[in-house]
Short mmCIF file of C-alpha atoms and ligand atoms in Angstrom, two decimals:
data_model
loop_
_atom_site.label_atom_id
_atom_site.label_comp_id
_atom_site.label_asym_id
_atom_site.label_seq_id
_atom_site.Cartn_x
_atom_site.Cartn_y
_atom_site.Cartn_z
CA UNK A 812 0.00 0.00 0.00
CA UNK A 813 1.36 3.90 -0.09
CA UNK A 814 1.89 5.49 2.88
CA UNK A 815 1.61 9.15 3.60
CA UNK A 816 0.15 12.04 1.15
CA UNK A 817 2.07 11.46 -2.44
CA UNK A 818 5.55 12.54 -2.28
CA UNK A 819 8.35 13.30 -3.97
CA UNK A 820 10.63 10.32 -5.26
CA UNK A 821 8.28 7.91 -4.05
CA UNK A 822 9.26 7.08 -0.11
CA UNK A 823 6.36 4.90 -0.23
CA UNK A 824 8.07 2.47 -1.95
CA UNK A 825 11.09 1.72 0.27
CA UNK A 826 9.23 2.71 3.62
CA UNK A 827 8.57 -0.25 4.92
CA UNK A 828 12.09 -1.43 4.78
CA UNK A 829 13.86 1.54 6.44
CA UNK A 830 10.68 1.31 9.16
CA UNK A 831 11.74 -2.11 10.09
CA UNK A 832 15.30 -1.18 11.11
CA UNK A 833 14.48 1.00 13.96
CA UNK A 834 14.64 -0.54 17.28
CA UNK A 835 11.74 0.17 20.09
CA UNK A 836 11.49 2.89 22.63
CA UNK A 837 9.26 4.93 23.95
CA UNK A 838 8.87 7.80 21.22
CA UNK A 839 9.13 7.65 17.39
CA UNK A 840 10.41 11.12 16.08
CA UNK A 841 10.13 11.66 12.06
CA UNK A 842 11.67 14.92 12.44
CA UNK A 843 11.35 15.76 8.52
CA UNK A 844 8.62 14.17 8.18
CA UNK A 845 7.04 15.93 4.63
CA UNK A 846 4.31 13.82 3.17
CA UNK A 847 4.04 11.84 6.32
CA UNK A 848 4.67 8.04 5.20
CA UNK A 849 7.01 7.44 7.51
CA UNK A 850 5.14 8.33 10.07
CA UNK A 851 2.19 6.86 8.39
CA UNK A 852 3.78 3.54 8.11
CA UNK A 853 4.85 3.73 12.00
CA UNK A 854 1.71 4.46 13.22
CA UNK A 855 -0.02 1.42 11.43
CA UNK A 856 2.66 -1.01 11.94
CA UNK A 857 4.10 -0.60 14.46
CA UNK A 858 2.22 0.83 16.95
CA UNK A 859 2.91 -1.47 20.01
CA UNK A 860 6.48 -0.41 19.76
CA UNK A 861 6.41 2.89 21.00
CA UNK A 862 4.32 4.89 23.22
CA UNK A 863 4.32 8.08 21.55
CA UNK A 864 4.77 8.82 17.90
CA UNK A 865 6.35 12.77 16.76
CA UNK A 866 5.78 14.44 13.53
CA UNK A 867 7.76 17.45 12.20
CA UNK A 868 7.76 19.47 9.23
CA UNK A 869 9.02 22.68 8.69
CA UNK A 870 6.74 23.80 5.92
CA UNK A 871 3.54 25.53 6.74
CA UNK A 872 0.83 23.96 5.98
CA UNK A 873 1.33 20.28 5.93
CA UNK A 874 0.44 19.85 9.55
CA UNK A 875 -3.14 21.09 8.43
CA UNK A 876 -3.54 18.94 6.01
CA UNK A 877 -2.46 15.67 7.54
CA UNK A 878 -4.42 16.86 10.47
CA UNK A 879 -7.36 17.58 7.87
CA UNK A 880 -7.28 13.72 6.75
CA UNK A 881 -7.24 12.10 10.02
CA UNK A 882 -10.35 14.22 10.44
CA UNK A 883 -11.66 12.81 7.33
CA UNK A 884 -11.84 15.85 5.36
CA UNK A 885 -10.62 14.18 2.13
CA UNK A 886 -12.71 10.85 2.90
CA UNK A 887 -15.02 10.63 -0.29
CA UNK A 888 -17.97 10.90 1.77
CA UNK A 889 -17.35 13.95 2.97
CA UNK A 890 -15.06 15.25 -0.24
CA UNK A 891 -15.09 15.24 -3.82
CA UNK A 892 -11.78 16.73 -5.33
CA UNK A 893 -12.61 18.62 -8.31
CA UNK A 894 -10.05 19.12 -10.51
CA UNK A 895 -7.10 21.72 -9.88
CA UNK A 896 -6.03 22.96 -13.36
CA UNK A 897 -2.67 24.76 -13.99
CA UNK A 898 -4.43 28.07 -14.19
CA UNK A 899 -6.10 27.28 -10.98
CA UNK A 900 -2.94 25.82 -8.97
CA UNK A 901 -0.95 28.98 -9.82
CA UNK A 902 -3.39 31.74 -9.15
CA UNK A 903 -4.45 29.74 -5.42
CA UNK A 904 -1.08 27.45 -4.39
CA UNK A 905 -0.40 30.71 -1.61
CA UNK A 906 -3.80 30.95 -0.02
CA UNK A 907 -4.61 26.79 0.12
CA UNK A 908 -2.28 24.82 1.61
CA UNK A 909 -4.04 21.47 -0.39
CA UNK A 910 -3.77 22.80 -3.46
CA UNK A 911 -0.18 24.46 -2.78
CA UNK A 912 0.69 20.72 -1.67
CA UNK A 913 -1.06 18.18 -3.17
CA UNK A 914 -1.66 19.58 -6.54
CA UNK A 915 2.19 20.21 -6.92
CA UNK A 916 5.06 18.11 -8.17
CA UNK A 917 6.88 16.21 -5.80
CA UNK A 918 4.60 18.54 -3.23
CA UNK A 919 6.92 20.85 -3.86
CA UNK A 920 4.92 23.30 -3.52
CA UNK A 921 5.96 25.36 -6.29
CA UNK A 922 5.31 23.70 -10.05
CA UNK A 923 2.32 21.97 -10.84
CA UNK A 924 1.59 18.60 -10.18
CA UNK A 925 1.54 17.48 -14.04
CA UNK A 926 3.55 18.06 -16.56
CA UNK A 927 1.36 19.83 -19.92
CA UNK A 928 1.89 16.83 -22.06
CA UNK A 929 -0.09 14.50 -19.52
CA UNK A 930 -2.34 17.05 -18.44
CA UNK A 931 -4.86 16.30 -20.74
CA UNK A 932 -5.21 12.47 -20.37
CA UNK A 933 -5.12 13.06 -16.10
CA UNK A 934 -8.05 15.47 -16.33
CA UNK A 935 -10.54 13.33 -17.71
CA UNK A 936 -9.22 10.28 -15.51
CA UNK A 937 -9.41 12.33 -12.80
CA UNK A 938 -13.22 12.72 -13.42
CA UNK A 939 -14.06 9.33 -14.37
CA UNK A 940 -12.64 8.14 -10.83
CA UNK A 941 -14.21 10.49 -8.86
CA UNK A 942 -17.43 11.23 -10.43
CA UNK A 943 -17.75 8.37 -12.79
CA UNK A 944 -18.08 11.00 -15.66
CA UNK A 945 -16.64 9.72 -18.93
CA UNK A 946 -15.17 12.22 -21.62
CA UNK A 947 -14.48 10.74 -25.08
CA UNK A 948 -10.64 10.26 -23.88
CA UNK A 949 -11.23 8.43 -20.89
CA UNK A 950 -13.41 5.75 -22.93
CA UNK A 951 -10.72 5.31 -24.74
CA UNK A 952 -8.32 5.10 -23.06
CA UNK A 953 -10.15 3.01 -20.28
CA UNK A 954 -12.26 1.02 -22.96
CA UNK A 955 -15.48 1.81 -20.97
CA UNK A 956 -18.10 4.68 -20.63
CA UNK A 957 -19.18 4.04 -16.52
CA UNK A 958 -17.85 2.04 -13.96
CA UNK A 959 -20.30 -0.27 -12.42
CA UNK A 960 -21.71 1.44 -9.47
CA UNK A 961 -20.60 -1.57 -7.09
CA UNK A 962 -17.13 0.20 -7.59
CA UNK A 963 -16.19 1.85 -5.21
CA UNK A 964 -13.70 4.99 -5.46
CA UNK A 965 -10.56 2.67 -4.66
CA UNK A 966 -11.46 0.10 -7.01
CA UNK A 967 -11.99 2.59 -9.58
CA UNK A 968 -8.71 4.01 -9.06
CA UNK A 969 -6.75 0.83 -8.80
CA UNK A 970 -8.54 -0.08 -11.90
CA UNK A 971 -7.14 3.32 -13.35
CA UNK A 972 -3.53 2.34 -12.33
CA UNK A 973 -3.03 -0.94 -13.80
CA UNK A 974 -4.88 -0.14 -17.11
CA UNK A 975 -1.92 3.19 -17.12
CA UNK A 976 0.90 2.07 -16.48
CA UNK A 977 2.90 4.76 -18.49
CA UNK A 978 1.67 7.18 -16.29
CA UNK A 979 3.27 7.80 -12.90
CA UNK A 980 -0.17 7.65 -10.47
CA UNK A 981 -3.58 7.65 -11.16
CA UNK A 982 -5.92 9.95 -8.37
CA UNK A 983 -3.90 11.22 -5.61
CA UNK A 984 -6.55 11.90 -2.88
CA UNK A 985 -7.15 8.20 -2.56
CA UNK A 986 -4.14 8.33 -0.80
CA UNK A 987 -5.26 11.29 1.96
CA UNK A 988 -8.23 8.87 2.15
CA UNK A 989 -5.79 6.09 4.23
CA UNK A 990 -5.09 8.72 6.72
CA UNK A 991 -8.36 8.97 7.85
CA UNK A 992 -8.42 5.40 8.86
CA UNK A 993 -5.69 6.42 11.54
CA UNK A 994 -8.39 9.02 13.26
CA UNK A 995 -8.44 6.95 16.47
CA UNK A 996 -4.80 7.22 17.15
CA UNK A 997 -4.21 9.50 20.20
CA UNK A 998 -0.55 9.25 20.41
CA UNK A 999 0.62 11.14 17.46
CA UNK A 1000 1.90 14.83 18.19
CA UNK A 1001 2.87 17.78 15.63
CA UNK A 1002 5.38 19.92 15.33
CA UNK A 1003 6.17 22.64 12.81
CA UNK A 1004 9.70 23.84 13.25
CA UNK A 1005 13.29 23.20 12.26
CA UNK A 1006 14.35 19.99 12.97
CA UNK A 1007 16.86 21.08 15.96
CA UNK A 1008 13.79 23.19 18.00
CA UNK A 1009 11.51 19.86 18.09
CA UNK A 1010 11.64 19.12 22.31
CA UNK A 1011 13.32 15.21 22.50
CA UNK A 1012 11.93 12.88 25.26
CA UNK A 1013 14.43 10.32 26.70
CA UNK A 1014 14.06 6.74 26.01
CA UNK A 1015 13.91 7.77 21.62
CA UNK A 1016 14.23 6.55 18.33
CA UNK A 1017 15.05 9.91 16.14
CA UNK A 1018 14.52 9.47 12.50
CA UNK A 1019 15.66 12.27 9.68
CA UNK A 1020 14.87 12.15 6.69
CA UNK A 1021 16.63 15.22 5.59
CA UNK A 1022 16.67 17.07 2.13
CA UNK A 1023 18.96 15.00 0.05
CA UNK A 1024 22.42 16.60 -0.62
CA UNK A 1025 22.13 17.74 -3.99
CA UNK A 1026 18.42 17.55 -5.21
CA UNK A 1027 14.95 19.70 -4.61
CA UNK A 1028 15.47 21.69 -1.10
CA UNK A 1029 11.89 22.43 -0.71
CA UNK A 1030 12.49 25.93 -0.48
CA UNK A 1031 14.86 26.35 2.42
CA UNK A 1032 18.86 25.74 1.55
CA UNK A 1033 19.53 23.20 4.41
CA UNK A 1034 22.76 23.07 6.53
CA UNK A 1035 23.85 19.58 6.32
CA UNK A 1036 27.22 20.37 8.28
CA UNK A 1037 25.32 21.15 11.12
CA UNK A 1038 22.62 18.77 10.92
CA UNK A 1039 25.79 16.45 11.57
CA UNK A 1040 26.89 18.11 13.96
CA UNK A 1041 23.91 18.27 15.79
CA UNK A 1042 22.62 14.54 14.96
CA UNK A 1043 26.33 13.42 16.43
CA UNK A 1044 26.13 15.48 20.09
CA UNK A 1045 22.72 14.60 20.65
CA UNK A 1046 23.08 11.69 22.86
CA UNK A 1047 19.91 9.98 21.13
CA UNK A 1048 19.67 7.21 18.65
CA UNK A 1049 19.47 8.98 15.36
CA UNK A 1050 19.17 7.36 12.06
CA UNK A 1051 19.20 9.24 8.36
CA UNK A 1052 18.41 8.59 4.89
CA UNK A 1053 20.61 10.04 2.64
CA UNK A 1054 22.47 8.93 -0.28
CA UNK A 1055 25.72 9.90 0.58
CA UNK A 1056 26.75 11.11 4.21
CA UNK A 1057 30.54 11.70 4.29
CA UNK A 1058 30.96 12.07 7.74
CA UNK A 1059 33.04 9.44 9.83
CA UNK A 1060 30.31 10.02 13.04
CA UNK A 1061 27.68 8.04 10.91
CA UNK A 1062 27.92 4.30 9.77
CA UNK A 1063 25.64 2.88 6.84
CA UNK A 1064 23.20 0.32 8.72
CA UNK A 1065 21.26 -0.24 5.04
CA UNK A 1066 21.23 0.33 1.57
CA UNK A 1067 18.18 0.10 -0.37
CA UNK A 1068 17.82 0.59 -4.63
CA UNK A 1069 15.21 2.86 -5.30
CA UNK A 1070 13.26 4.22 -8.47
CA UNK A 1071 13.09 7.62 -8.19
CA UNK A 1072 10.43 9.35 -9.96
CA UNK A 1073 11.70 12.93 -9.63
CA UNK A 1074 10.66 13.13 -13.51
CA UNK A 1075 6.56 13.30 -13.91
CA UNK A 1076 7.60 12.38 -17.57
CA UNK A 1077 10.37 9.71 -17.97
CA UNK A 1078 13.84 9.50 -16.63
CA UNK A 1079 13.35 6.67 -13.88
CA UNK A 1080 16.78 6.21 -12.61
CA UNK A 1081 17.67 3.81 -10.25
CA UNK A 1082 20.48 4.64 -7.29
CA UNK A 1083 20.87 3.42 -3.47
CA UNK A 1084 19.06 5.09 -0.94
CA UNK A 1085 20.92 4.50 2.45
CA UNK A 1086 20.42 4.34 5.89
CA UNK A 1087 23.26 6.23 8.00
CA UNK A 1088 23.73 5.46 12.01
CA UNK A 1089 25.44 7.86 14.48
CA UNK A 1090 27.00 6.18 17.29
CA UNK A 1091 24.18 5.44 19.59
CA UNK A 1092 21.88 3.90 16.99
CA UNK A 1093 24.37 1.63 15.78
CA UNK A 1094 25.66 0.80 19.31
CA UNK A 1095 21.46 0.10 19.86
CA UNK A 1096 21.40 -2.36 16.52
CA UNK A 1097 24.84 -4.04 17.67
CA UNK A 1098 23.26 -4.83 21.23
CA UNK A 1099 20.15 -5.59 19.69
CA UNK A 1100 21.75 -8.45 16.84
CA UNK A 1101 24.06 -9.79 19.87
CA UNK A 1102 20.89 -10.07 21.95
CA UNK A 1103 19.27 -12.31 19.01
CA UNK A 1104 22.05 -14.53 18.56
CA UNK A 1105 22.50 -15.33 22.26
C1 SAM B 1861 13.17 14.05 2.10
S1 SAM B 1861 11.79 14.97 2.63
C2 SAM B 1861 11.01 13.95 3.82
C3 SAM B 1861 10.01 13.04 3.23
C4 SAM B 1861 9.19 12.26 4.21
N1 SAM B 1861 9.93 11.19 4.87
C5 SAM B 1861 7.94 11.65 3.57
O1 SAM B 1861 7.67 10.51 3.83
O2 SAM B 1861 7.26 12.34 2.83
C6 SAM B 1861 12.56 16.21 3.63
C7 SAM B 1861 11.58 17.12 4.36
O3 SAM B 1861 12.31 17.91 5.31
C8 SAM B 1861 11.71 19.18 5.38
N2 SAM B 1861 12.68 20.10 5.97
C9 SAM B 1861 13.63 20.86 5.34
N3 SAM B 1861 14.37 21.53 6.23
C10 SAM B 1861 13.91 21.21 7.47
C11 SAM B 1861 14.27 21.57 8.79
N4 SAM B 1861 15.28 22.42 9.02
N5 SAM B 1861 13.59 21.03 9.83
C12 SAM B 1861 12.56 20.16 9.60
N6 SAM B 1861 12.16 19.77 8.36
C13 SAM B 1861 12.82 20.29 7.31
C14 SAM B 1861 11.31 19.48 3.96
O4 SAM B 1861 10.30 20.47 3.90
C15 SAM B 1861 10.84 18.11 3.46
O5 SAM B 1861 9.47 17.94 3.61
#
């Protein structure tokens, strides 16, 4: 399943891997936590393993929205996402935080979600999912005129997806739609700062999954220097995704290959998306492997 709102370079995809590393405590902190599928993820798996879960994000807005869809705002009782056109997203991405985010690429924010040359087949897919309204390019290209009305929006959607798969995602709100299932979860607490202002509990598992060196930086040119530094004195377990970290305070504990779909077009590219340690984390995996053996 995907976890979180959509996000940029697909997280969803390798989240369940990097979730499974990270030993139990007390408190979960996903300190960049963006489009929340870490966090997501967490919360639905692994729940008994910690007492408290923390989300950050220092972008305004996001908090709202995942906030918004635990509420079930976007549940498709309750909301029917009309279509956000390019005109639309541009003239409106500063005064709504869900179109600014989830009508953008890579919820970047900025650019819009689709790239002009797909625009036009996403638009009438779009409709036929959520209203079950057929234009003559989404008969053709889904060889139908209706669904039957025993589908529901999901099936419609997953429908969608495997009949396109040259196209990066059908629907996107489906995917707000999950949150709401985690409404009854008490334990989950947001914050919307920088990283190093978040208030740690003892007894923590700190995960960062910073702005990779080199690619998008969401708007804010991040420090990585001193995110070492600071992810190094802490005294915490802290673990990091990053590509490269070429600092001798942090040990790779995994590597994973990932598809990146930073393109909306083509361009899939394959590299290793790796899991970094500082010392008490990997002193915390060490005790925890010689524990299993013995
Ligand atoms: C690689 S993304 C995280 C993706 C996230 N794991 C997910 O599942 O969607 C990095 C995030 O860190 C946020 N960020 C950037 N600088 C930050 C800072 N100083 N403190 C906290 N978050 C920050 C960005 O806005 C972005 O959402």
């Amino acid at each position: 399943m995907n976890y979180g709102i959509p996000y940029m370079g697909s997280k969803s995809k390798i989240v369940d891997k990097v979730c499974r590393i990270f030993p139990k405590a007390e408190n979960f902190y996903d300190l960049f936590g963006g489009g929340f599928s870490v966090s997501h993820y967490m919360i639905r798996n692994r729940s008994k393993d910690y007492k408290e879960f923390h989300f950050n994000e220092i972008r305004a807005g996001i908090n709202e929205l995942i906030k918004d869809a635990l509420a079930g705002k976007y549940s498709y009782e309750n909301f029917k996402p009309e279509w956000i056109s390019r005109e639309r997203f541009n003239s409106e991405k500063d005064s709504n935080a869900y179109i600014k985010i989830i009508w953008s690429f890579g919820n970047n924010g900025d650019s819009y979600l689709f790239g002009e040359s797909i625009e036009q087949y996403k638009k009438p897919l779009h409709n036929a999912v959520v209203f079950n309204e057929f234009d003559d390019t989404a008969k053709k290209i889904l060889g139908m005129d209706k669904f039957k009305e025993v589908f529901s929006v999901t099936d419609r959607r997953l429908f969608v997806r495997s009949r396109i798969a040259l196209m990066n995602k059908g629907s996107r709100k489906g995917e707000l739609q999950q949150l709401e299932r985690l409404q009854q979860l008490q334990q989950l607490h947001f914050y919307n700062t920088s990283y190093e202002k978040v208030p740690l509990k003892k007894d923590s598992i700190v995960y960062c999954d910073i702005p990779y060196i080199g690619t998008a930086d969401y708007g804010n040119s991040f420090n990585h220097r001193k995110f070492y530094d600071w992810a190094s004195s802490l005294g915490l377990p802290v673990f990091v995704s990053e590509y490269r970290l070429d600092d001798s305070r942090f040990k790779v504990v995994a590597s994973f290959e990932k598809k990146s779909l930073l393109s909306a077009t083509e361009n899939r590219t394959a590299k290793a998306e790796k899991v970094f340690a500082n010392k008490e984390a990997y002193e915390l995996l060490r005790s925890r492997r010689i524990n299993a053996q013995t």
